XYZ file of C-alpha atoms in Angstrom:
777
model
C -45.374 5.100 85.906
C -42.886 3.472 83.986
C -40.865 0.700 84.766
C -36.776 0.596 84.801
C -36.767 -1.962 82.297
C -39.736 0.078 80.261
C -37.085 2.734 80.635
C -34.607 0.912 79.382
C -36.142 -0.115 76.113
C -37.320 3.234 75.292
C -33.788 4.660 75.272
C -32.232 1.583 73.401
C -34.969 2.009 70.973
C -34.338 5.975 70.776
C -30.609 5.025 70.146
C -31.074 2.839 67.433
C -33.513 4.960 65.526
C -30.737 8.059 65.911
C -27.997 5.961 64.407
C -29.986 4.407 61.899
C -31.729 7.998 60.288
C -27.741 8.374 59.102
C -28.664 6.074 56.080
C -26.139 6.181 52.850
C -27.379 7.925 49.747
C -25.451 7.226 46.893
C -25.502 6.237 43.366
C -26.879 2.648 42.448
C -28.127 0.060 45.094
C -28.650 2.708 48.008
C -29.571 1.722 51.503
C -31.991 4.464 53.163
C -34.069 3.612 56.638
C -34.656 4.079 60.285
C -34.457 -0.008 61.327
C -33.203 -1.308 64.614
C -34.364 -4.624 66.141
C -34.174 -5.276 69.897
C -35.008 -7.730 72.476
C -36.330 -8.079 76.115
C -37.074 -11.028 77.167
C -39.499 -12.774 75.589
C -40.375 -9.320 73.692
C -39.109 -8.119 70.233
C -39.026 -4.722 69.111
C -38.378 -4.433 65.220
C -38.460 -0.852 63.620
C -40.094 -0.323 59.765
C -37.922 0.440 57.100
C -38.290 2.214 53.169
C -35.566 0.672 51.054
C -35.947 0.478 47.065
C -33.337 -0.055 44.460
C -33.202 0.734 40.429
C -32.985 -1.848 38.037
C -32.147 0.077 34.746
C -31.109 -0.810 31.314
C -28.228 1.578 29.127
C -29.191 3.805 26.542
C -30.715 2.260 23.591
C -29.235 2.013 20.561
C -26.500 1.421 22.470
C -24.048 3.518 20.664
C -25.964 6.761 20.001
C -25.727 8.037 23.758
C -21.805 8.867 22.671
C -22.959 9.638 19.219
C -25.723 11.251 19.438
C -27.134 12.894 15.801
C -29.758 15.319 15.792
C -32.126 12.738 14.485
C -31.428 10.028 17.347
C -33.525 9.016 19.675
C -32.355 7.549 22.888
C -34.625 5.048 24.987
C -33.690 3.939 28.506
C -35.893 1.805 31.069
C -35.706 2.123 34.859
C -37.670 -0.668 36.999
C -38.073 -0.109 40.503
C -37.481 -3.174 42.980
C -39.332 -2.499 46.656
C -37.701 -5.402 48.255
C -39.052 -5.411 51.536
C -39.480 -1.723 52.195
C -42.301 -0.404 53.873
C -44.857 1.305 51.634
C -43.957 4.315 50.054
C -44.478 7.154 47.620
C -41.978 8.810 45.277
C -41.488 11.221 42.421
C -38.747 11.242 39.371
C -36.708 14.583 38.234
C -33.740 14.850 36.513
C -30.741 16.352 38.314
C -27.055 17.330 38.550
C -27.185 18.523 35.007
C -23.602 19.411 33.919
C -21.201 19.445 30.680
C -22.010 21.897 27.575
C -24.888 23.364 28.903
C -26.263 24.429 25.285
C -26.420 21.153 24.530
C -28.012 19.984 27.671
C -30.510 22.656 27.091
C -31.681 21.686 24.068
C -31.936 18.077 24.967
C -35.858 16.809 25.184
C -36.973 14.152 27.267
C -40.555 12.180 27.033
C -41.536 10.034 30.381
C -44.307 7.326 30.852
C -45.005 4.765 33.293
C -47.685 2.272 33.106
C -48.842 3.480 29.602
C -49.455 6.598 30.958
C -47.224 10.224 29.719
C -45.932 11.539 32.661
C -43.877 14.183 30.843
C -43.067 15.719 27.321
C -40.631 18.447 27.565
C -36.669 19.869 27.928
C -34.539 17.381 29.934
C -33.301 20.035 32.128
C -37.621 20.894 33.601
C -38.143 17.045 34.353
C -40.123 16.860 37.930
C -42.896 14.029 37.830
C -45.706 14.014 40.434
C -45.881 11.781 43.617
C -46.996 8.363 42.661
C -47.031 4.798 44.127
C -47.228 2.733 41.037
C -44.401 0.127 40.670
C -44.396 -0.221 36.705
C -41.306 0.001 34.101
C -40.481 3.674 33.535
C -39.609 4.129 30.019
C -37.469 7.392 28.852
C -37.134 8.829 25.506
C -34.306 11.521 24.972
C -34.132 13.808 21.516
C -32.802 16.590 20.309
C -34.151 19.360 18.020
C -32.349 22.139 16.380
C -29.234 23.312 16.263
C -26.931 20.364 15.012
C -24.484 19.905 18.254
C -21.214 18.083 17.447
C -18.466 17.193 19.665
C -20.749 18.159 23.060
C -21.125 16.307 26.226
C -23.915 16.548 29.070
C -24.192 14.289 32.261
C -26.955 14.173 34.137
C -28.871 12.088 36.677
C -32.236 10.476 36.628
C -33.349 10.673 40.378
C -36.206 8.418 42.265
C -36.946 10.408 45.873
C -39.355 8.224 47.704
C -40.722 8.386 51.239
C -43.260 7.023 53.685
C -47.074 6.958 52.947
C -47.701 6.717 56.623
C -49.418 9.650 58.328
C -49.484 11.237 54.638
C -46.115 13.209 55.315
C -44.472 15.404 52.454
C -41.934 13.481 50.326
C -38.584 13.723 51.886
C -40.385 14.010 55.417
C -39.930 10.603 57.608
C -38.567 7.601 56.522
C -36.902 7.924 52.869
C -34.870 6.579 50.037
C -33.455 8.735 47.370
C -31.865 6.433 44.356
C -30.225 7.944 41.597
C -29.366 6.765 37.634
C -26.335 8.844 36.168
C -25.965 9.280 32.527
C -23.573 10.465 29.984
C -24.916 11.478 26.291
C -22.304 12.636 24.011
C -23.221 14.388 20.430
C -21.653 12.649 17.475
C -18.296 14.496 16.297
C -14.851 13.200 15.797
C -13.740 9.718 16.793
C -10.403 7.928 16.884
C -11.259 5.479 13.788
C -7.680 3.796 12.950
C -4.685 3.256 14.622
C -1.457 1.725 12.788
C 1.674 1.643 15.578
C 3.223 -1.884 14.538
C 5.294 -0.400 11.457
C 5.886 -2.884 8.618
C 9.281 -2.827 7.384
C 7.771 -1.763 3.617
C 6.018 1.223 5.335
C 8.737 3.095 7.104
C 10.176 3.083 10.777
C 8.769 3.025 14.465
C 7.660 6.737 15.908
C 7.865 8.445 12.235
C 5.524 6.543 10.202
C 2.682 5.721 12.938
C -0.270 7.186 12.310
C -3.946 7.760 13.552
C -7.172 8.074 11.841
C -9.654 10.143 12.685
C -13.612 10.151 11.359
C -15.934 12.735 11.491
C -19.116 11.210 12.057
C -21.188 14.023 11.475
C -22.898 16.034 8.215
C -20.947 18.934 8.509
C -16.974 19.584 7.956
C -15.419 20.022 11.239
C -11.817 21.767 12.358
C -9.532 19.601 14.499
C -6.863 22.311 14.843
C -6.147 22.964 18.614
C -7.260 19.984 19.521
C -4.840 17.609 21.281
C -4.017 13.601 20.841
C -2.182 11.910 23.377
C -0.729 8.831 24.253
C 0.220 7.289 27.846
C 3.059 9.858 28.617
C 2.129 13.069 26.545
C -0.073 15.047 24.148
C 0.804 16.914 20.894
C -1.342 20.097 19.885
C -3.012 19.243 16.389
C -1.643 22.275 14.277
C -3.510 24.323 11.927
C -5.072 21.951 9.037
C -7.818 21.654 6.586
C -11.474 21.307 8.026
C -12.319 17.349 8.375
C -14.795 16.805 5.712
C -18.688 15.509 6.584
C -18.241 11.525 6.903
C -14.752 11.964 6.090
C -11.289 11.224 7.623
C -8.075 13.067 8.688
C -5.003 11.070 8.981
C -2.308 12.537 11.947
C 1.386 11.538 11.513
C 4.731 12.250 12.949
C 6.328 12.684 9.350
C 5.638 14.012 6.021
C 7.631 10.862 4.571
C 4.346 9.007 5.269
C 2.450 10.065 1.936
C 5.218 8.580 -0.035
C 4.401 5.361 1.619
C 0.801 5.108 1.483
C -1.926 5.578 -0.846
C -3.863 8.309 0.639
C -6.821 9.641 -1.328
C -7.187 13.269 -1.733
C -10.095 13.598 0.054
C -8.518 12.523 3.327
C -6.907 15.478 5.332
C -3.084 15.003 6.146
C -1.929 16.122 9.389
C 1.641 16.379 10.500
C 2.702 16.769 14.100
C 5.565 19.224 14.525
C 7.527 17.497 17.209
C 8.209 14.153 14.986
C 6.074 11.614 17.071
C 2.611 10.849 18.455
C 2.783 10.942 22.082
C 6.243 9.749 23.196
C 5.802 7.188 20.338
C 2.953 4.350 20.196
C 4.401 1.268 21.946
C 3.825 -2.050 20.320
C 3.078 -3.818 23.406
C 0.728 -1.713 25.318
C -0.228 1.935 24.795
C -3.631 4.291 24.922
C -4.813 7.237 22.742
C -6.955 10.247 23.679
C -8.456 12.564 21.857
C -9.045 16.112 23.717
C -10.932 18.941 22.809
C -8.869 22.371 23.108
C -10.595 23.143 26.801
C -9.346 19.902 27.590
C -12.628 17.780 27.296
C -11.968 13.900 26.491
C -14.135 13.430 23.681
C -13.025 9.563 22.363
C -10.418 7.296 23.674
C -8.950 3.854 23.415
C -6.107 1.386 24.517
C -4.472 -1.995 23.670
C -2.304 -4.218 25.583
C -2.238 -4.440 29.322
C -2.685 -1.187 31.084
C -0.009 -0.075 33.433
C -1.277 1.202 36.923
C 0.403 4.895 36.218
C -1.467 5.141 33.411
C -4.576 5.721 36.058
C -3.348 8.825 37.216
C -3.551 10.267 33.555
C -6.848 9.160 32.788
C -9.143 6.244 34.624
C -11.596 5.009 31.860
C -9.245 2.141 30.305
C -9.959 -1.079 29.117
C -8.419 -3.713 31.261
C -7.168 -5.739 29.478
C -7.236 -3.784 26.552
C -7.770 -4.578 22.568
C -5.470 -7.444 21.528
C -2.352 -6.373 20.154
C -1.519 -6.637 16.269
C 1.372 -8.134 14.254
C 3.970 -6.416 12.150
C 1.972 -4.145 9.322
C -1.161 -4.988 10.696
C -3.677 -1.942 12.491
C -6.416 -1.562 14.838
C -9.854 -0.070 13.354
C -13.938 0.243 14.131
C -15.865 -2.855 13.026
C -18.109 -1.729 11.973
C -16.259 1.309 10.653
C -17.248 4.277 11.455
C -18.820 5.511 8.283
C -21.348 2.610 8.049
C -23.349 3.886 11.177
C -20.962 5.619 13.323
C -20.554 2.938 15.683
C -19.221 3.545 19.209
C -20.434 2.079 22.435
C -17.261 2.707 24.622
C -16.743 -0.678 24.826
C -13.349 -2.915 23.456
C -15.671 -4.884 20.989
C -16.166 -1.640 18.993
C -12.353 -2.407 17.538
C -10.801 -5.540 15.825
C -7.406 -6.373 13.902
C -7.094 -5.682 10.203
C -4.680 -6.828 7.661
C -3.800 -4.906 4.713
C -4.688 -6.092 1.071
C -1.911 -6.921 -1.266
C -1.853 -6.017 -4.865
C 0.691 -7.054 -7.823
C 0.547 -5.324 -11.204
C 1.234 -8.787 -13.688
C 0.969 -6.316 -16.818
C 2.348 -3.887 -17.348
C 4.888 -5.027 -15.142
C 7.116 -2.915 -12.483
C 10.869 -3.625 -13.705
C 10.732 -2.887 -17.445
C 9.987 -0.210 -19.471
C 7.220 -0.770 -22.151
C 6.305 0.171 -25.448
C 2.591 1.311 -25.771
C 1.020 3.048 -29.016
C -1.300 6.082 -27.994
C -4.779 5.358 -28.797
C -4.255 1.433 -28.934
C -6.187 -0.763 -26.666
C -3.917 -2.643 -24.049
C -5.012 -5.029 -21.174
C -3.547 -4.136 -17.367
C -3.658 -7.262 -15.346
C -3.373 -7.826 -11.683
C -3.862 -9.897 -8.700
C -5.393 -8.638 -5.624
C -5.879 -10.584 -2.146
C -7.613 -9.636 0.815
C -6.713 -10.697 4.318
C -10.029 -9.198 5.906
C -12.473 -11.310 3.488
C -13.180 -12.414 0.386
C -10.945 -11.233 -2.423
C -13.950 -10.084 -4.409
C -14.785 -7.602 -1.856
C -11.867 -5.050 -2.644
C -12.284 -2.247 -4.691
C -9.698 -1.791 -7.522
C -8.642 1.860 -8.925
C -6.381 2.356 -12.172
C -4.595 5.461 -12.760
C -1.966 6.877 -15.051
C 0.370 9.027 -14.019
C 2.157 11.795 -16.945
C 5.772 12.547 -17.005
C 4.863 16.297 -17.249
C 8.578 17.532 -17.214
C 9.634 14.833 -19.059
C 12.392 13.914 -16.616
C 11.686 10.013 -16.872
C 10.952 9.748 -13.056
C 7.604 10.365 -11.013
C 8.186 13.777 -8.912
C 5.373 16.085 -7.891
C 5.463 18.004 -11.076
C 3.775 14.915 -12.598
C -0.336 14.248 -13.035
C -2.547 11.424 -11.626
C -5.623 10.651 -14.051
C -7.867 8.046 -13.538
C -8.578 5.212 -15.572
C -11.192 3.501 -13.955
C -12.853 3.257 -10.319
C -14.191 0.723 -7.993
C -13.647 -1.695 -10.573
C -14.248 -5.328 -10.029
C -11.127 -7.358 -8.722
C -11.187 -9.893 -11.540
C -7.847 -9.015 -12.852
C -8.422 -7.638 -16.205
C -9.475 -4.096 -17.507
C -8.855 -3.330 -21.464
C -8.000 0.101 -21.463
C -7.504 2.738 -24.327
C -4.503 4.420 -24.001
C -5.600 8.855 -24.646
C -3.497 10.530 -27.131
C -3.512 13.946 -25.421
C -0.078 14.113 -24.338
C 3.852 12.868 -25.097
C 6.511 11.430 -22.963
C 6.085 8.879 -20.671
C 3.581 7.568 -18.544
C 3.078 5.120 -15.431
C 0.558 3.013 -14.468
C -0.987 2.554 -10.857
C -3.249 0.104 -9.155
C -4.696 0.581 -5.935
C -6.835 -2.324 -4.155
C -9.143 -1.194 -1.292
C -11.235 -2.897 1.347
C -14.485 -2.192 1.988
C -13.883 -1.197 5.647
C -11.884 2.002 5.048
C -9.974 4.040 2.584
C -6.890 3.414 4.084
C -7.140 -0.324 4.116
C -5.272 -0.413 0.384
C -2.482 -1.530 -1.017
C -0.835 -0.078 -4.603
C 2.097 -0.744 -7.109
C 3.049 1.382 -9.822
C 4.130 -0.472 -13.499
C 7.366 0.622 -14.957
C 7.911 3.438 -17.601
C 5.596 3.283 -20.910
C 6.509 5.487 -23.623
C 5.126 5.760 -27.218
C 7.292 3.809 -29.637
C 8.084 4.677 -33.587
C 4.683 4.285 -35.149
C 3.875 1.193 -37.304
C 4.854 0.634 -40.619
C 2.033 1.822 -42.590
C 0.989 1.888 -46.208
C 1.760 5.306 -47.636
C 1.076 6.687 -51.123
C 2.232 4.525 -54.616
C 4.585 7.519 -55.097
C 6.177 8.030 -51.200
C 6.978 4.347 -50.227
C 7.377 2.648 -46.913
C 8.957 4.169 -43.938
C 12.529 5.477 -43.725
C 14.418 3.105 -41.523
C 17.725 5.568 -41.716
C 15.345 8.570 -40.252
C 14.950 6.089 -36.739
C 16.585 6.769 -33.694
C 18.501 3.720 -32.774
C 21.421 4.701 -30.548
C 20.969 3.745 -27.024
C 21.995 6.367 -24.162
C 25.333 6.335 -22.819
C 25.486 5.830 -18.884
C 28.622 7.148 -16.993
C 29.428 5.615 -13.842
C 30.356 8.130 -11.025
C 32.851 6.851 -8.369
C 35.310 4.182 -8.535
C 34.297 1.208 -10.604
C 35.154 -1.698 -9.391
C 34.687 -0.084 -5.929
C 35.631 -1.354 -2.620
C 34.674 -1.593 0.705
C 35.535 -3.305 3.909
C 33.493 -6.291 5.517
C 30.548 -4.679 8.018
C 31.234 -1.157 6.667
C 28.802 1.346 4.938
C 28.462 1.449 1.538
C 26.913 4.404 -0.227
C 26.810 4.293 -3.920
C 27.775 7.446 -5.818
C 25.378 6.743 -8.748
C 25.643 7.712 -12.600
C 24.757 10.084 -15.413
C 22.993 9.441 -18.948
C 23.688 11.012 -22.008
C 21.449 10.742 -25.522
C 22.129 11.816 -28.940
C 17.955 12.862 -29.082
C 16.254 13.066 -25.658
C 17.444 15.279 -22.350
C 17.132 14.845 -18.871
C 16.458 11.182 -19.263
C 16.354 9.291 -16.014
C 17.932 6.101 -14.687
C 16.708 3.173 -12.875
C 18.897 0.499 -10.873
C 18.875 -2.865 -10.209
C 21.337 -4.777 -7.504
C 21.933 -4.327 -3.764
C 25.131 -4.921 -2.055
C 25.188 -6.480 1.686
C 28.230 -4.831 3.616
C 28.013 -7.856 6.272
C 28.597 -10.967 3.679
C 32.180 -10.961 1.860
C 31.999 -11.313 -1.904
C 31.250 -9.610 -5.208
C 28.475 -7.705 -5.718
C 27.085 -5.590 -9.082
C 24.297 -2.594 -9.720
C 23.047 -2.515 -13.044
C 22.184 1.029 -14.388
C 19.522 1.150 -17.049
C 18.111 3.765 -19.129
C 15.906 4.003 -21.775
C 15.167 6.926 -24.379
C 11.724 7.728 -25.810
C 12.286 5.677 -29.264
C 12.831 2.599 -26.555
C 16.475 2.408 -27.047
C 18.094 0.894 -23.787
C 21.720 1.688 -22.153
C 23.191 -0.368 -19.523
C 26.418 0.065 -17.092
C 27.606 -2.062 -14.320
C 29.505 -1.129 -11.433
C 31.345 -4.157 -9.508
C 31.326 -3.767 -5.362
C 33.612 -5.829 -3.579
C 32.881 -6.321 0.128
C 36.264 -7.791 1.328
C 38.120 -8.911 4.233
C 40.120 -5.733 6.251
C 43.426 -8.041 6.484
C 43.433 -8.826 2.619
C 45.620 -5.589 1.216
C 42.923 -3.969 -1.315
C 45.301 -3.765 -4.111
C 45.153 -7.734 -4.160
C 41.630 -7.938 -4.313
C 41.200 -5.354 -7.045
C 43.826 -6.705 -9.028
C 42.207 -10.687 -8.841
C 38.817 -8.743 -10.171
C 40.557 -6.812 -12.824
C 42.487 -9.597 -14.353
C 39.339 -11.468 -14.355
C 37.257 -9.135 -16.325
C 40.707 -8.655 -18.584
C 40.491 -12.442 -19.198
C 37.139 -12.799 -20.278
C 38.202 -9.808 -22.488
C 40.607 -11.958 -24.412
C 38.276 -15.003 -23.994
C 35.799 -13.066 -25.912
C 38.004 -11.128 -28.460
C 39.356 -14.793 -29.482
C 36.291 -15.883 -29.966
C 35.582 -13.307 -32.564
C 38.868 -14.203 -34.525
C 37.741 -18.051 -34.792
C 36.406 -17.305 -37.622
C 39.781 -16.619 -39.444
C 41.448 -19.254 -37.465
C 38.955 -21.707 -39.132
C 39.655 -20.388 -42.283
C 43.605 -20.476 -41.857
C 43.202 -24.159 -40.415
C 41.056 -25.197 -43.634
C 43.226 -23.558 -46.175
C 45.778 -25.494 -44.679
C 44.116 -29.198 -44.784
C 43.185 -28.273 -48.452
C 45.962 -26.379 -49.847
C 46.263 -28.980 -52.453
C 42.659 -28.982 -53.592
C 41.352 -27.122 -56.783
C 38.458 -26.177 -54.450
C 38.418 -22.396 -52.818
C 37.285 -23.100 -49.072
C 37.559 -19.805 -48.156
C 34.924 -18.597 -50.460
C 32.442 -21.640 -49.435
C 32.543 -20.756 -46.242
C 32.780 -17.331 -46.293
C 29.577 -17.000 -48.578
C 27.580 -19.367 -46.234
C 28.525 -17.101 -43.419
C 27.515 -13.993 -44.907
C 24.143 -15.264 -45.653
C 24.038 -16.503 -41.970
C 25.052 -13.123 -40.475
C 22.347 -11.569 -42.784
C 20.096 -13.808 -41.578
C 20.530 -12.503 -37.939
C 21.033 -9.151 -38.816
C 18.103 -8.653 -41.161
C 15.711 -11.375 -39.866
C 15.421 -12.165 -43.765
C 15.103 -15.805 -44.764
C 16.988 -17.301 -47.656
C 14.610 -18.120 -50.159
C 16.425 -21.700 -50.510
C 16.299 -22.440 -46.757
C 13.226 -23.701 -44.713
C 11.549 -26.673 -46.076
C 8.035 -27.566 -44.655
C 6.571 -31.194 -43.682
C 5.396 -31.929 -47.231
C 9.258 -31.511 -48.668
C 8.404 -28.182 -50.323
C 11.016 -25.348 -50.249
C 10.214 -22.095 -48.951
C 7.435 -22.976 -47.083
C 6.954 -22.977 -43.102
C 6.462 -25.872 -40.814
C 3.455 -24.896 -39.552
C 4.119 -27.253 -36.050
C 6.406 -24.598 -35.575
C 3.762 -21.905 -34.322
C 2.806 -22.111 -30.831
C -0.905 -21.976 -30.404
C -1.370 -20.839 -27.659
C 0.702 -17.596 -27.636
C 0.574 -17.056 -31.405
C 4.601 -16.836 -31.454
C 7.040 -19.646 -33.012
C 8.544 -22.169 -30.678
C 12.113 -21.111 -32.168
C 13.158 -17.930 -31.091
C 15.129 -15.749 -33.362
C 18.680 -14.517 -31.568
C 17.885 -10.816 -32.806
C 19.858 -7.993 -33.062
C 19.386 -4.222 -32.678
C 18.213 -3.871 -36.312
C 15.736 -6.793 -36.026
C 14.796 -5.558 -32.985
C 13.837 -2.354 -34.594
C 12.141 -4.317 -37.456
C 10.015 -5.779 -34.465
C 9.144 -2.134 -33.413
C 8.163 -0.621 -36.766
C 6.120 -3.726 -38.246
C 4.675 -5.108 -34.471
C 2.927 -2.953 -32.005
C 3.329 -5.258 -28.988
C -0.063 -6.636 -27.168
C -2.144 -4.086 -29.564
C -5.383 -6.138 -30.070
C -7.027 -4.046 -31.971
C -5.315 -2.551 -34.852
C -3.699 -4.823 -37.399
C 0.084 -5.186 -38.122
C 1.129 -4.309 -41.391
C 4.304 -6.391 -42.967
C 5.895 -5.284 -46.400
C 6.421 -8.392 -48.019
C 10.348 -7.861 -47.959
C 10.306 -8.046 -44.407
C 9.322 -12.274 -44.279
C 11.104 -13.033 -41.381
C 10.050 -15.736 -38.433
C 7.367 -14.314 -36.250
C 9.771 -14.586 -33.224
C 10.189 -12.979 -29.690
C 13.201 -12.260 -27.439
C 13.702 -12.010 -23.722
C 13.381 -8.475 -23.861
C 10.356 -6.594 -23.553
C 9.697 -5.993 -27.704
C 7.792 -9.085 -28.817
C 4.648 -9.546 -31.423
C 1.173 -9.553 -31.481
C -1.207 -11.903 -29.953
C -2.774 -15.005 -32.158
C -6.084 -13.092 -32.787
C -3.947 -9.936 -34.134
C -4.717 -9.636 -38.186
C -1.630 -9.599 -39.935
C -1.670 -7.894 -43.420
C 1.292 -8.320 -46.084
C 1.615 -5.450 -48.267
C 3.728 -4.999 -51.573
C 6.939 -2.713 -51.101
C 10.146 -1.783 -52.250
C 13.218 -2.781 -50.749
C 15.998 -0.238 -51.346
C 16.877 0.423 -47.570
C 16.986 -3.292 -46.738
C 18.997 -4.793 -50.069
C 21.133 -1.584 -49.372
C 21.971 -2.742 -45.395
C 22.613 -6.478 -47.397
C 24.931 -5.646 -49.764
C 26.833 -3.128 -47.061
C 27.110 -6.123 -44.988
C 28.759 -8.166 -47.995
C 30.998 -5.507 -48.706
C 32.493 -5.138 -45.307
C 33.006 -9.146 -44.638
C 34.649 -9.319 -47.922
C 37.120 -6.887 -47.147
C 37.650 -8.212 -43.434
C 38.417 -11.475 -45.418
C 40.911 -9.643 -47.907
C 42.926 -8.155 -44.933
C 43.318 -11.217 -43.188
C 46.927 -12.710 -44.163
C 47.019 -16.435 -44.740
C 50.098 -17.680 -43.643
C 51.923 -19.768 -46.118
C 51.796 -22.956 -46.167
C 55.280 -24.687 -46.613
C 55.262 -28.322 -48.003
C 56.619 -30.972 -45.565
C 56.135 -28.868 -42.124
C 55.939 -31.552 -39.719
C 54.538 -29.147 -36.877
C 51.567 -30.528 -35.374
C 48.154 -29.559 -34.198
C 49.312 -30.747 -30.443
C 52.331 -28.491 -31.024
C 49.714 -25.288 -31.763
C 47.386 -26.149 -28.528
C 50.412 -26.368 -26.466
C 51.790 -22.830 -28.020
C 47.863 -21.488 -27.824
C 48.120 -22.616 -23.649
C 51.041 -20.877 -23.201
C 50.462 -17.444 -24.734
C 47.216 -17.134 -22.839
C 48.672 -17.642 -19.763
C 51.301 -15.476 -20.622
C 48.646 -12.572 -21.622
C 46.923 -13.152 -18.415
C 50.371 -12.488 -16.442
C 50.779 -9.378 -18.222
C 47.438 -8.135 -17.493
C 47.806 -8.874 -13.678
C 51.182 -7.209 -13.726
C 50.132 -4.257 -15.607
C 47.213 -3.480 -12.984
C 49.163 -4.076 -9.940
C 52.154 -1.814 -11.341
C 49.575 0.721 -12.162
């Protein structure tokens, strides 16, 4: 017979057991047990329990579980921690398998513990026999044929334990179940680069942002119909080319992006229909999600600090996200996608990248160059790498053919390779081909090892094939006839007002110009200069056009940014008056020769010497020297005092050019182009003996050969040059004869001071007349 105390104790134990059997069944550290502790006087009543925990590693290699390739093997280890649990036995199995079942069913699994293989078969069919061993469990997951891309499989590894007492079946009596959740994703498409903070030279925010997608797999993949989303909205990717195996696609909001970047041909270009990626990628913080057409997320990332509202859209965010970048920089995977398909779904997968900087030193960007086809030239550059050593940059050189011969680069022109992936040593010697005519341009691209979009490029100015160098023709033909050469520069006509007037803080749109030439059609026009409508002042736009013979035509427009309170007429009159005064001064300087002759004739009127003839003879010789570039035989003494010998110290030994540069006119420039091909180090310069002029250069793009180039002097007749000299002498003598010399009256008391005063008064009257005429018109 039980006492009242015994009855109460038994009831308490039963109640305790009843509540204890509703243990928590879940993921991670789960506690499931029958347990209660009661006291009655000196008696302690304690029920036993079964409770164990799992300590599991990540899959190794860590990136394979979300980039699982056909040859990949994933390894996971799980340790059982029994704690203070009563003795138990357990079995291990896979459960809760979901996702892309075709992919899940293709996964294989090998399991071993304590050195004993427990299973070798398909992942979906795994169930071990019951065991009491507490050793480490090892799981190897593989995949055979066929090859899967952009697939996901979710599954649990389940440990089901029960008491060993009373020899009950698993699941009966005291028990505990622990699970390890797993996700395995096949390799496929990944977000690889994000350019969201657009630099000033790369377009505008929103319109020229871009996202780079990488195809990890060994087959081409179609991204058409997928979605690219930010924290606000999604865009459906339009029909596009398939992305090559281990290749890239760039998604942007506007096709103008392609003109701002060097995008290799093998990269797929995709333009979204609505003009933005999501609602535009924010510089401070935002996110990107790449979804399959069925809405399954394949990849995602975020930068900055996520907003709480984003969790309603996607809860798998990094907080904080990737550190934001500065203006013109970008975020990218590191290592890059094609290095090993690296993807661990961690913030450490990404880092900040800057863009390389490359500059063409020769040929230059701003001015045309004269290169002879089939000659050798040194292309020179400098390139810096913000992400590592400069020597890590790879250099690609191209030339662009002007197919339609319009002197500008457009879609009809073609690009051809000079060299690819050459070292960044700043120099490459190139032999210009001869299988075309018209202009070409040299293009350089510097690319970082990390990614093909980490690049910078630059294009030279136009390069043309000038008139061939003088050559030694058969004796009966003589040298080339200069009269057959085009020396006439293009004529540029400025459209619109010149000078043009705009009010301060208004908008200026240049009307441009047109060009005509005596030989070539469809010449292009380059312009230089800028207008700041916010700053009052005078600005100039210079238009330049070069024909195929190398003749350069220019024209200048003046733009006046003025105060709206000052009448336009006053400002325009002031500017035009200044220009007229400059013209008058230039004209006066041109007439200075005649004035000097008149004064000299006056001062020497009583002498027998004819000063006019002596001065003019000297000036004729000087003009001939300037125009033709011929050194008179009786000029130029060397260091030893002998006439006709050149002073060797006047030659710059570093450049091969004389220290004293000639003031060359169009005629002597033409001779330079004929006799000295620029920068051609492999072909000698052949100079006829009548062209015995100093080897000088001007500040223009025309110059002589380098110091290592051979110069050959040949015999040649000089009919053309001598005729030009004679014509210049006749013209100048006629000019002198036509210039009236005022009669000098003996005893004239007029002084030079009076002449200066009268000249100043005359100039003031001229300026006043010009201003009045402009204001009237």
